[in-house]
mmCIF file of C-alpha atoms and ligand atoms in Angstrom:
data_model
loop_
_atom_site.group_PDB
_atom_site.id
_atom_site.type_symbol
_atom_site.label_atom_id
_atom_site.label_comp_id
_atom_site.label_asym_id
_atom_site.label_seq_id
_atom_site.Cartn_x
_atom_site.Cartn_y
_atom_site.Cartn_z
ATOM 1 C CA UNK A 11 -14.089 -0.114 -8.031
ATOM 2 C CA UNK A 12 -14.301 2.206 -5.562
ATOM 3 C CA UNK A 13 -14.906 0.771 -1.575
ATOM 4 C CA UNK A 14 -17.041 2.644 1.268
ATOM 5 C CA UNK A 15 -16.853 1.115 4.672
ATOM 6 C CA UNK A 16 -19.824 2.020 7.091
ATOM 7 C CA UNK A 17 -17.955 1.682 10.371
ATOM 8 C CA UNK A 18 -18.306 2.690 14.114
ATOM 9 C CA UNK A 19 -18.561 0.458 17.403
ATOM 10 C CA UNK A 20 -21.503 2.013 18.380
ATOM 11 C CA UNK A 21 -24.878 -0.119 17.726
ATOM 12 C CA UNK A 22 -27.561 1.905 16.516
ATOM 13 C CA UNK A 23 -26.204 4.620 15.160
ATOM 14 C CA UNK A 24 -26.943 4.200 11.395
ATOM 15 C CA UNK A 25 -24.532 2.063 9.592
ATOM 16 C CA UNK A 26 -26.738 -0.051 8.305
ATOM 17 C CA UNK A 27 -29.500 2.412 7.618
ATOM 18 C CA UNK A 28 -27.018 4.609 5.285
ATOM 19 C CA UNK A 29 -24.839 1.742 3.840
ATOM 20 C CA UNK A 30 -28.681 0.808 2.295
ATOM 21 C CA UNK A 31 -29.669 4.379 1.597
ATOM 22 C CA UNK A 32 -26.149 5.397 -0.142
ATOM 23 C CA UNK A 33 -26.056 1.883 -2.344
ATOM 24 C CA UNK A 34 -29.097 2.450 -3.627
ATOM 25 C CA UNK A 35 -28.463 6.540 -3.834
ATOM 26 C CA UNK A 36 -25.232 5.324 -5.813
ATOM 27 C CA UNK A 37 -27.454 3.483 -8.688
ATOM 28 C CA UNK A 38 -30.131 6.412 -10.126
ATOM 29 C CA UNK A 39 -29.810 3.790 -13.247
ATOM 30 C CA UNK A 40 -29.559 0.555 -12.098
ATOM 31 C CA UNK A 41 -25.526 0.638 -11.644
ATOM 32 C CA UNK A 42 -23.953 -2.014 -10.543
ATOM 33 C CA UNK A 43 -23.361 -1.538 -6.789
ATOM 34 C CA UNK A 44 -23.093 -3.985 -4.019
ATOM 35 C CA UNK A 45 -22.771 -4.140 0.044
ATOM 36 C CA UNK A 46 -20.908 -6.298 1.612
ATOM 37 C CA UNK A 47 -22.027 -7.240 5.035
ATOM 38 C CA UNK A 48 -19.597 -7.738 7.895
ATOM 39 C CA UNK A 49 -22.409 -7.898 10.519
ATOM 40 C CA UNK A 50 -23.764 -11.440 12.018
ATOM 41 C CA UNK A 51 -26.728 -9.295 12.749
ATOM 42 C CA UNK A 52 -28.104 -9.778 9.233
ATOM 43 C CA UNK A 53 -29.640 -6.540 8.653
ATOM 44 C CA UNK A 54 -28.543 -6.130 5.202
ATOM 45 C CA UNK A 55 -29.153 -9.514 4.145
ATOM 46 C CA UNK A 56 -33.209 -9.194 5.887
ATOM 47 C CA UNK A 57 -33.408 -5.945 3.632
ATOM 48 C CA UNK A 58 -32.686 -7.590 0.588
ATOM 49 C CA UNK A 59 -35.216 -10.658 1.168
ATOM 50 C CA UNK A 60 -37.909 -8.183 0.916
ATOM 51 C CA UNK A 61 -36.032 -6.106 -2.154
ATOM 52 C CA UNK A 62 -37.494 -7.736 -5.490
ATOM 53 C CA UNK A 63 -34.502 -6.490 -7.608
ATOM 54 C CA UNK A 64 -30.888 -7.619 -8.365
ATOM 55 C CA UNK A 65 -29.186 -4.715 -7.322
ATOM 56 C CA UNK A 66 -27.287 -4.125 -5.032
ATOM 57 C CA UNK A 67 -25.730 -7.259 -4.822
ATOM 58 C CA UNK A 68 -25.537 -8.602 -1.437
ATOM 59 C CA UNK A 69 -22.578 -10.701 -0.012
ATOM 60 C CA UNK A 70 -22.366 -11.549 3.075
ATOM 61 C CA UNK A 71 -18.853 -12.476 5.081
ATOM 62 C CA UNK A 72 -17.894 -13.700 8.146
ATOM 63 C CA UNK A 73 -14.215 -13.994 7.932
ATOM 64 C CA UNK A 74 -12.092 -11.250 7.374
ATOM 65 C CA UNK A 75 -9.992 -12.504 4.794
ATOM 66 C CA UNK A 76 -13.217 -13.214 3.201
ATOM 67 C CA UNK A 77 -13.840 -9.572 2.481
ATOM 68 C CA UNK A 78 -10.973 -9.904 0.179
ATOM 69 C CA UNK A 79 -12.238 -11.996 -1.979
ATOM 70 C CA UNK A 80 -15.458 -10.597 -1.968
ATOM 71 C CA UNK A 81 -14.413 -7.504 -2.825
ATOM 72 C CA UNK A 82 -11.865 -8.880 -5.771
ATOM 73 C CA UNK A 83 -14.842 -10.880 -7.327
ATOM 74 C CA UNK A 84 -17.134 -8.087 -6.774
ATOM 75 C CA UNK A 85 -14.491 -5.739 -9.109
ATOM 76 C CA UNK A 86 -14.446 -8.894 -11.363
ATOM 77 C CA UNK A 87 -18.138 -8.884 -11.873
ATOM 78 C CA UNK A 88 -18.121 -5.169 -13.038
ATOM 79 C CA UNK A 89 -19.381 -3.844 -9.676
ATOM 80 C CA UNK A 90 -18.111 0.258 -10.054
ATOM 81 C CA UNK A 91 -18.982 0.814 -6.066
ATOM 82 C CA UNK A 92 -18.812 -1.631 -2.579
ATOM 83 C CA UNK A 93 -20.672 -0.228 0.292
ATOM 84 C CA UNK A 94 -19.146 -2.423 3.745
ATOM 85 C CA UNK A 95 -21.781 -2.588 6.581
ATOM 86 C CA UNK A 96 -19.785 -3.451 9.787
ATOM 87 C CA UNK A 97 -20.403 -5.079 13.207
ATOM 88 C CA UNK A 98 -21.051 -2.756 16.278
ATOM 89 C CA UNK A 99 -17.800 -4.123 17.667
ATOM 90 C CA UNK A 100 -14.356 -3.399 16.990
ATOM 91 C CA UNK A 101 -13.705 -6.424 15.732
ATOM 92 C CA UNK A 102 -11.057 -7.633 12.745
ATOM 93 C CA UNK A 103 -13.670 -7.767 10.441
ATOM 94 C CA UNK A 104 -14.452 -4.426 11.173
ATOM 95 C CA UNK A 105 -10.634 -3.243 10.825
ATOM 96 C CA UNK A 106 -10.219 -5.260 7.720
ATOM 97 C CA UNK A 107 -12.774 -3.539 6.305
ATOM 98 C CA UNK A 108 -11.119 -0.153 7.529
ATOM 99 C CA UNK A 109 -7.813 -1.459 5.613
ATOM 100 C CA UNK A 110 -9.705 -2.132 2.608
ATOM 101 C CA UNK A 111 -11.703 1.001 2.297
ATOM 102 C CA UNK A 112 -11.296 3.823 0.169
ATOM 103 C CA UNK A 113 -12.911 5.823 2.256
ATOM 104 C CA UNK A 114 -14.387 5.210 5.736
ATOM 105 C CA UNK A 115 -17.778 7.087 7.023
ATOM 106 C CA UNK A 116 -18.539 7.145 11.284
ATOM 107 C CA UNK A 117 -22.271 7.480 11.745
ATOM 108 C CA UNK A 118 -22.340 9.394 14.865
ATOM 109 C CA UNK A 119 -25.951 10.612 16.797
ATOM 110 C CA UNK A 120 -25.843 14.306 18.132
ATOM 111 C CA UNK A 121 -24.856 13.246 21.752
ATOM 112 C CA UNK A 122 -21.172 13.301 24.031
ATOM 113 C CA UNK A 123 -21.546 9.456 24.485
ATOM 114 C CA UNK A 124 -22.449 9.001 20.817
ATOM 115 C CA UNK A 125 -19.207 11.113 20.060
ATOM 116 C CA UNK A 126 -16.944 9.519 22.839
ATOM 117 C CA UNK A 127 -17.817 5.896 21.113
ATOM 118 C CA UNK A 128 -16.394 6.764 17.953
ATOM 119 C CA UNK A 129 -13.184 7.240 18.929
ATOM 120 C CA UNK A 130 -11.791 3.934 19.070
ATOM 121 C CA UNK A 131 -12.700 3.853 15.117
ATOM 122 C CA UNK A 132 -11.196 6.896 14.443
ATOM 123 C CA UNK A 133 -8.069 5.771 16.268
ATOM 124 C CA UNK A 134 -7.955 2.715 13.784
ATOM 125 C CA UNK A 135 -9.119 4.456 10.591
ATOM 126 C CA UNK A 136 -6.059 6.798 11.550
ATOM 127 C CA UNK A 137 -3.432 4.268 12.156
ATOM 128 C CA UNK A 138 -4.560 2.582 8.735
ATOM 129 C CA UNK A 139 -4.307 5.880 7.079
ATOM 130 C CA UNK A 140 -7.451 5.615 5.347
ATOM 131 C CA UNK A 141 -9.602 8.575 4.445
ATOM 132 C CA UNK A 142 -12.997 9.432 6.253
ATOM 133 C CA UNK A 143 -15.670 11.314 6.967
ATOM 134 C CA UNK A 144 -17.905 11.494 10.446
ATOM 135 C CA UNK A 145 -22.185 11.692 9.049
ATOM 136 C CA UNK A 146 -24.278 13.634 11.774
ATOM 137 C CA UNK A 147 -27.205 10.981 11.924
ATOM 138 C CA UNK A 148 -30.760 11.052 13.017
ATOM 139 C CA UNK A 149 -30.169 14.816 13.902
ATOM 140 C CA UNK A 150 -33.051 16.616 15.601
ATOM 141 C CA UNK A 151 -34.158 20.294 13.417
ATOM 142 C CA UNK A 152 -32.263 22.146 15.646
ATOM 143 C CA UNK A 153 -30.703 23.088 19.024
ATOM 144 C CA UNK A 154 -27.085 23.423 20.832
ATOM 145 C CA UNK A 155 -26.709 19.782 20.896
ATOM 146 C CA UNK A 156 -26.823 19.652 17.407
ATOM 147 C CA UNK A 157 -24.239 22.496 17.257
ATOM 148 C CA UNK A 158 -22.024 21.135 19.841
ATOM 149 C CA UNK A 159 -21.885 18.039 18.351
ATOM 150 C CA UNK A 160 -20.951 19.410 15.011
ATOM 151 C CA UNK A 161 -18.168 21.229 16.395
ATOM 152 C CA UNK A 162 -16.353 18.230 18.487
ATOM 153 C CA UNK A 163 -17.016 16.137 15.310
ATOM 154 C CA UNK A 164 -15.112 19.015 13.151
ATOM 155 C CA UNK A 165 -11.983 19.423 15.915
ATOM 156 C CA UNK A 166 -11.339 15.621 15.601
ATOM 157 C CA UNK A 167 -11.771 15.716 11.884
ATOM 158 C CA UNK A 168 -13.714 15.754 8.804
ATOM 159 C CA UNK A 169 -17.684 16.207 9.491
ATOM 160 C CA UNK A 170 -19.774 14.629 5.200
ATOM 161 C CA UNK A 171 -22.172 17.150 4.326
ATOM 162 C CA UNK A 172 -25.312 17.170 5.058
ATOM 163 C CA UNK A 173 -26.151 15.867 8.643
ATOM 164 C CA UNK A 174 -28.842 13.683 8.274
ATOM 165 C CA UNK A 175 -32.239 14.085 9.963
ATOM 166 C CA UNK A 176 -34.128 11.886 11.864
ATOM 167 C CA UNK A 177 -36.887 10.713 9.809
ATOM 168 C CA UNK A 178 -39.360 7.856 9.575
ATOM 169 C CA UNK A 179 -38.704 7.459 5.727
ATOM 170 C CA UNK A 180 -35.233 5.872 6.393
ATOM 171 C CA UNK A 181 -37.570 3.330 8.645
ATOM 172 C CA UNK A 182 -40.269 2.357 6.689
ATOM 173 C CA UNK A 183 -38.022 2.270 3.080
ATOM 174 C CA UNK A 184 -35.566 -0.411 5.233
ATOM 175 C CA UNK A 185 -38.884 -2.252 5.807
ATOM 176 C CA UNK A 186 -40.033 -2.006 2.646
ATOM 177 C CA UNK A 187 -36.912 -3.463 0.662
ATOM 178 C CA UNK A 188 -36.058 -0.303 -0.846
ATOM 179 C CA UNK A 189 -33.304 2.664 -0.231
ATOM 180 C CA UNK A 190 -34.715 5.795 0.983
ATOM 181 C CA UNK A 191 -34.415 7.662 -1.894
ATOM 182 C CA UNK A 192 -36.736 4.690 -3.950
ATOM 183 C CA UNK A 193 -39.291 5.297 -1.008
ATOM 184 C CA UNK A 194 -40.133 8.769 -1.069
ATOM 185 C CA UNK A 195 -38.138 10.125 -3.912
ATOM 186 C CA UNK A 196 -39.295 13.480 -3.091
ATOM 187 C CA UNK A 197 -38.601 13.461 0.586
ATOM 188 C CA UNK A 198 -36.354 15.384 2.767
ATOM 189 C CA UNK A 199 -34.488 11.901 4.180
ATOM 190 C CA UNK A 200 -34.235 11.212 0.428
ATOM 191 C CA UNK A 201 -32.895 14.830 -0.354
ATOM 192 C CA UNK A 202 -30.310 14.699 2.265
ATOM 193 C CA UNK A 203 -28.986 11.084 1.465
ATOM 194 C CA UNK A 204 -28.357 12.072 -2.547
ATOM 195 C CA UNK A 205 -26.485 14.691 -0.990
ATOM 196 C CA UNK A 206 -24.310 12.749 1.141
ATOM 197 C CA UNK A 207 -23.512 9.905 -1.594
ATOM 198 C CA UNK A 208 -22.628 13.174 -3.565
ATOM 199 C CA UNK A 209 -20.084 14.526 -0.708
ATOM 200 C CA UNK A 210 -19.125 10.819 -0.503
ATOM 201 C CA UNK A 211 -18.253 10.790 -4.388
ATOM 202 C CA UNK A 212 -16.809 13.958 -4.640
ATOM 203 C CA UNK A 213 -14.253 12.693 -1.951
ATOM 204 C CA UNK A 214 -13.739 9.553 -3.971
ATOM 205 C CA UNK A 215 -12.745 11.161 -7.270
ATOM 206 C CA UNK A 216 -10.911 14.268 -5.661
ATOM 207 C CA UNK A 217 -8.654 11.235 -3.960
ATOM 208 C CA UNK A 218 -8.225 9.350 -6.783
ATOM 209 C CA UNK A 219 -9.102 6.737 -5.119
ATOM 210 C CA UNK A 220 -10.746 3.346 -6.124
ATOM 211 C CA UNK A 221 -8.110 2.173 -8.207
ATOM 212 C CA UNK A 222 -5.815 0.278 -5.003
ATOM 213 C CA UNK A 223 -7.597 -3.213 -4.099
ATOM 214 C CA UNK A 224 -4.282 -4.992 -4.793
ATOM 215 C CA UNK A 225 -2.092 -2.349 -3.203
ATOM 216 C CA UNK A 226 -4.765 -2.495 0.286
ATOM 217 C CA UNK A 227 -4.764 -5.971 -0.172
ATOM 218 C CA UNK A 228 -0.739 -6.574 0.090
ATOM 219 C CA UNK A 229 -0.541 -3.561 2.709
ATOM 220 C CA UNK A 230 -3.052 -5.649 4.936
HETATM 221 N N1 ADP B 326 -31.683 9.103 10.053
HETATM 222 C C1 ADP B 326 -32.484 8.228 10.664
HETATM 223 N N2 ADP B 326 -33.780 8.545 10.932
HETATM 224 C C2 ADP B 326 -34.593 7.682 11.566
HETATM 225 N N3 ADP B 326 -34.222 6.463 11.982
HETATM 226 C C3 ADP B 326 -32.940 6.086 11.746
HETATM 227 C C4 ADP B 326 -32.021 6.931 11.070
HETATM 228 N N4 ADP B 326 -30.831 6.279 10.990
HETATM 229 C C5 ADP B 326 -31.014 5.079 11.584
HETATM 230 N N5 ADP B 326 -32.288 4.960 12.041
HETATM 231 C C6 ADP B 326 -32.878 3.844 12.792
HETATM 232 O O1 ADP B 326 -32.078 3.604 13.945
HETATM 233 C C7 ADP B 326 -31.982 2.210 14.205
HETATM 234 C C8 ADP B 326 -30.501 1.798 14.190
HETATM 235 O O2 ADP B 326 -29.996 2.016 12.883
HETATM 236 P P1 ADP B 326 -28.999 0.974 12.198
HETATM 237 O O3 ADP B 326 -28.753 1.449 10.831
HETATM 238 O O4 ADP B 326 -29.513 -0.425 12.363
HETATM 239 O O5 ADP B 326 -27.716 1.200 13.117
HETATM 240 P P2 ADP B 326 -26.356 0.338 13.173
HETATM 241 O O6 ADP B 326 -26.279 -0.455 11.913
HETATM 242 O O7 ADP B 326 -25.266 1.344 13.309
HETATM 243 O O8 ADP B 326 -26.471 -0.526 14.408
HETATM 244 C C9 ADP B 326 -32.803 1.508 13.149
HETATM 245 O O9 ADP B 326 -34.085 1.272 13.672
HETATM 246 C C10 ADP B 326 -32.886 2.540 12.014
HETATM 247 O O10 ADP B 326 -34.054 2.401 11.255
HETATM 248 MG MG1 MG B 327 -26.136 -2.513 11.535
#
């Protein structure tokens, strides 16, 4: 089973919003795929009241030893991908999820303070080794900012491909119980979030990765 963790201490810059969009990206044919939500904020657990459909599985933890025993159930079950949505804190939920991750993405908006509060994550996802990515999130069409932006995010590491835009669909399909790409299939949000799950799985099976819950677990 392979293990994404959403994670940044910033509030509001998209964790939850892509941990939904990239679970459901991740089952075109009703794959088994869950989130795991490490957020008392509920977000994930809201979306799926209004979601009439099994999948993704939602789980909800509180404790951070719970998320490994989530995680080993989930891979039990015959879940093949867990999507962790984190707390805008740096708290040990968040870094356990970190440690258990196969690979880490940092939502980060276009903007110096945006950047700036991502660095405490990328200080932990370093120490723990893990692999990452930084996602350019509700990006405007164009401008220096945007530019700027990509090129910090590139000097302090790896920036997923493709940034992705800001657009109502990611909105109104989180409303709606459904992942972005179920709400306007033909959409430009929906485009760009197949696209990232792709960069996302690339990484995965390039690394080799998925295939360590045991050896995380014992290393935590
Ligand atoms: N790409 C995007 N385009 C438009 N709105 C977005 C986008 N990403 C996130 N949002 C909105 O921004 C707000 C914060 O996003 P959320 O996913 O809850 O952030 P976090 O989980 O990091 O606190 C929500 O209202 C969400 O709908
Ligand atoms: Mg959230």
């Amino acid at each position: 089973m392979y293990v994404l963790a959403l994670v940044t201490q910033k509030g509001g810059s998209g964790k939850s919003t892509l941990a939904v969009g990239i679970a459901v990206a991740a089952m075109p044919n009703g794959e088994r795929v869950a989130i795991v939500e490490a957020d008392s904020q509920g977000t994930i657990s809201k979306w799926k009241e209004r979601r009439g459909h099994p999948y993704p599985r939602v789980v909800r933890v509180c404790d951070p030893a719970e998320i490994e025993s989530a995680l080993v159930s989930l891979e039990a079950e015959g879940i093949w991908l867990t999507v962790i949505d984190t707390a805008a804190t740096s708290n040990a939920l968040a870094m356990r999820a970190i440690a258990m991750a196969d690979i880490c993405l940092i939502p980060v908006r276009p903007s110096p303070a945006d950047i700036e509060a991502a660095i405490p994550t990328l200080i932990a996802i370093r120490r723990l080794n893990r692999r990452f990515g930084f996602v350019l999130n509700q990006t405007p069409p164009r401008g220096c900012r945007l530019s700027e932006a990509a090129t910090s995010l590139n000097s302090l590491g790896v920036l997923a491909f493709p940034y992705v835009g800001q657009r109502n669909d990611h909105q109104d399909a989180l409303g709606a119980g459904l992942g972005v790409t179920e709400f306007a299939q033909e959409g430009r949000a929906s485009e760009e979030v197949h696209e990232l799950w792709r960069w996302v799985l690339k990484e995965l099976v390039e690394g080799s990765l998925g295939r360590g819950l045991q050896a995380k677990k014992a290393a935590c």
